[in-house]
Structure formats: C-alpha cells, structure tokens
C-alpha positions as a LaTeX table, in Angstrom:
\begin{tabular}{lrrr}
\hline
Residue & $x$ (\AA) & $y$ (\AA) & $z$ (\AA) \\
\hline
Met1 & 0.00 & 0.00 & 0.00 \\
Asn2 & 1.64 & 3.20 & $-1.09$ \\
Ser3 & 1.24 & 6.54 & 0.66 \\
Lys4 & $-1.32$ & 7.83 & $-1.85$ \\
Asn5 & $-3.64$ & 4.88 & $-1.16$ \\
Lys6 & $-3.12$ & 5.21 & 2.63 \\
Phe7 & $-4.07$ & 8.87 & 2.50 \\
Leu8 & $-7.18$ & 8.08 & 0.41 \\
Tyr9 & $-8.11$ & 5.23 & 2.77 \\
Phe10 & $-7.90$ & 7.42 & 5.91 \\
Phe11 & $-9.66$ & 10.31 & 4.17 \\
Leu12 & $-12.62$ & 8.08 & 3.24 \\
Ile13 & $-12.79$ & 6.68 & 6.78 \\
Ile14 & $-12.91$ & 10.20 & 8.24 \\
Ile15 & $-15.60$ & 11.29 & 5.76 \\
Thr16 & $-17.67$ & 8.15 & 6.47 \\
Phe17 & $-17.52$ & 8.61 & 10.24 \\
Gly18 & $-18.30$ & 12.30 & 9.80 \\
Phe19 & $-21.47$ & 11.51 & 7.88 \\
Ile20 & $-22.47$ & 8.91 & 10.47 \\
Leu21 & $-21.95$ & 11.46 & 13.26 \\
Ile22 & $-24.04$ & 14.07 & 11.45 \\
Tyr23 & $-26.81$ & 11.51 & 10.89 \\
Trp24 & $-26.85$ & 10.50 & 14.58 \\
Lys25 & $-26.93$ & 14.09 & 15.75 \\
Lys26 & $-29.97$ & 14.80 & 13.58 \\
Lys27 & $-31.75$ & 11.60 & 14.53 \\
Tyr28 & $-31.12$ & 11.58 & 18.26 \\
Arg29 & $-30.93$ & 15.25 & 19.10 \\
Gln30 & $-32.89$ & 16.45 & 22.08 \\
Ile31 & $-36.21$ & 18.01 & 21.22 \\
Lys32 & $-36.62$ & 21.34 & 22.99 \\
Gln33 & $-38.71$ & 20.84 & 26.09 \\
Lys34 & $-41.78$ & 23.01 & 26.43 \\
Asp35 & $-42.17$ & 24.66 & 29.81 \\
Tyr36 & $-45.77$ & 25.69 & 29.21 \\
Leu37 & $-49.09$ & 23.94 & 28.66 \\
Ser38 & $-50.92$ & 24.37 & 25.40 \\
Lys39 & $-54.46$ & 25.73 & 25.34 \\
Glu40 & $-56.82$ & 25.26 & 22.42 \\
Thr41 & $-59.12$ & 28.21 & 21.72 \\
Lys42 & $-61.30$ & 26.61 & 19.06 \\
Ile43 & $-64.21$ & 24.63 & 20.49 \\
Ser44 & $-66.08$ & 22.11 & 18.38 \\
Phe45 & $-69.52$ & 22.66 & 19.91 \\
Asp46 & $-71.83$ & 25.60 & 20.48 \\
Leu47 & $-71.40$ & 27.23 & 23.89 \\
Glu48 & $-75.13$ & 27.98 & 24.06 \\
Asp49 & $-75.91$ & 24.25 & 23.68 \\
Leu50 & $-73.53$ & 23.47 & 26.54 \\
Leu51 & $-75.13$ & 26.10 & 28.78 \\
Lys52 & $-78.64$ & 24.91 & 27.87 \\
Asn53 & $-77.75$ & 21.30 & 28.72 \\
Leu54 & $-76.23$ & 22.40 & 32.02 \\
Gly55 & $-79.57$ & 23.97 & 32.97 \\
Gly56 & $-78.79$ & 27.52 & 31.91 \\
Lys57 & $-76.30$ & 30.00 & 33.26 \\
Asp58 & $-78.47$ & 30.55 & 36.36 \\
Asn59 & $-78.02$ & 26.89 & 37.35 \\
Ile60 & $-74.20$ & 27.16 & 37.41 \\
Lys61 & $-72.86$ & 27.75 & 40.91 \\
Ser62 & $-69.14$ & 27.74 & 40.09 \\
Leu63 & $-66.57$ & 26.35 & 37.68 \\
Ser64 & $-63.13$ & 24.85 & 37.98 \\
Ser65 & $-60.94$ & 23.29 & 35.36 \\
Thr66 & $-57.72$ & 21.40 & 34.97 \\
Gln67 & $-55.88$ & 21.18 & 31.68 \\
Lys68 & $-58.37$ & 18.73 & 30.15 \\
Ile69 & $-61.38$ & 18.51 & 32.52 \\
Leu70 & $-64.04$ & 21.13 & 33.24 \\
Lys71 & $-65.90$ & 20.68 & 36.53 \\
Val72 & $-69.21$ & 22.51 & 36.79 \\
Phe73 & $-70.95$ & 22.88 & 40.17 \\
Phe74 & $-74.69$ & 23.45 & 39.86 \\
Phe75 & $-77.71$ & 24.27 & 42.02 \\
Asp76 & $-80.31$ & 21.83 & 40.62 \\
Lys77 & $-79.37$ & 18.39 & 39.31 \\
Gln78 & $-82.76$ & 17.95 & 37.60 \\
Lys79 & $-81.98$ & 20.74 & 35.12 \\
Val80 & $-78.77$ & 19.06 & 33.88 \\
Asn81 & $-79.32$ & 17.01 & 30.72 \\
Ser82 & $-76.49$ & 14.46 & 30.84 \\
Leu83 & $-77.63$ & 12.57 & 27.72 \\
Glu84 & $-77.39$ & 15.69 & 25.56 \\
Leu85 & $-74.04$ & 16.63 & 27.14 \\
Lys86 & $-72.63$ & 13.28 & 26.00 \\
Lys87 & $-73.75$ & 13.97 & 22.43 \\
Leu88 & $-71.80$ & 17.24 & 22.11 \\
Asp89 & $-68.86$ & 16.99 & 19.70 \\
Gly90 & $-66.02$ & 18.15 & 21.94 \\
Val91 & $-67.10$ & 16.21 & 25.04 \\
Ser92 & $-65.26$ & 12.90 & 25.21 \\
Gly93 & $-66.38$ & 11.92 & 28.69 \\
Ile94 & $-68.77$ & 12.88 & 31.45 \\
Ala95 & $-69.04$ & 12.10 & 35.17 \\
Leu96 & $-72.18$ & 13.22 & 36.99 \\
Gln97 & $-72.01$ & 13.60 & 40.77 \\
Ser98 & $-74.66$ & 14.86 & 43.18 \\
Gly99 & $-73.57$ & 18.50 & 43.08 \\
Ser100 & $-71.34$ & 18.71 & 40.04 \\
Val101 & $-70.60$ & 17.36 & 36.60 \\
Ser102 & $-67.12$ & 16.75 & 35.18 \\
Leu103 & $-66.70$ & 17.11 & 31.43 \\
Val104 & $-63.61$ & 15.81 & 29.62 \\
Leu105 & $-63.00$ & 18.44 & 26.94 \\
Gly106 & $-59.32$ & 18.10 & 26.12 \\
Asn107 & $-57.16$ & 21.20 & 25.69 \\
Thr108 & $-60.22$ & 23.43 & 25.36 \\
Ala109 & $-61.27$ & 23.08 & 29.03 \\
Lys110 & $-59.53$ & 26.25 & 30.24 \\
His111 & $-60.89$ & 28.26 & 27.32 \\
Val112 & $-64.45$ & 27.01 & 27.86 \\
Glu113 & $-64.18$ & 27.94 & 31.54 \\
Glu114 & $-63.13$ & 31.48 & 30.59 \\
Leu115 & $-65.99$ & 31.77 & 28.08 \\
Ile116 & $-68.61$ & 30.60 & 30.59 \\
Asn117 & $-67.26$ & 33.00 & 33.22 \\
Glu118 & $-67.61$ & 35.85 & 30.71 \\
Val119 & $-71.23$ & 34.89 & 30.02 \\
Lys120 & $-72.16$ & 34.50 & 33.71 \\
\hline
\end{tabular}
C-alpha cells in the first residue's frame, strides 16, 4: 500500500464517520422541552348548547378546570341534561355527581371555563 492509497483510505474513513456522526446528531438530538401547557381556543360545539344542557347560566354555581377537565358545580341536578351533554362533539367523557358534573373536553377546558365565566 503506497502513501497515496493510505491517504485516500484514511480520508474516506474520516468522511464516512463524519457523515455517520451528522446523521446520529440529527436523529437523536434532544427536542426542545416546552415549559408551558398548550391551550386550544377553538371549540367544536356551540357554547349555548352546553349552557342549555347544564340547565342555563343561572343553574351554574361555580366552575373549575384542569388542563383537560371542566368541573361545573350546579344548584339543581334535575336541570342538567347528561344525555345531551354526552352527544356534544367536543365532550369525550362525562361524570355526573350529586352537586357537580365533570366534562372531559381536552385542551379546550380552560378556554371554555373562561368563556362561561364571561357569560355568567
């Protein structure tokens, strides 16, 4: 093996390992961590339908929400129409207690809480 072939051999090895290193860095790089929670502002149902099925805005005592669940405290359980609440597009789950109802809304829960508080 003469010196020209040795140089070419080492040059190709360095280039090959360089491309492998670039590939690995792109494939396994750390994705930037988000330090905030996302909030969806587009709701897939009519807010008036939600209020009507909760017994109207006069039936709502208070609201609280987590990132994905809206909990509505009400005065009269008889006014709450749980069957129609289940049929709303954006509601993926419902839990009816004696004094409250929990609605699983996804990322829109905080926004829906703000909208209902504006209407109240």
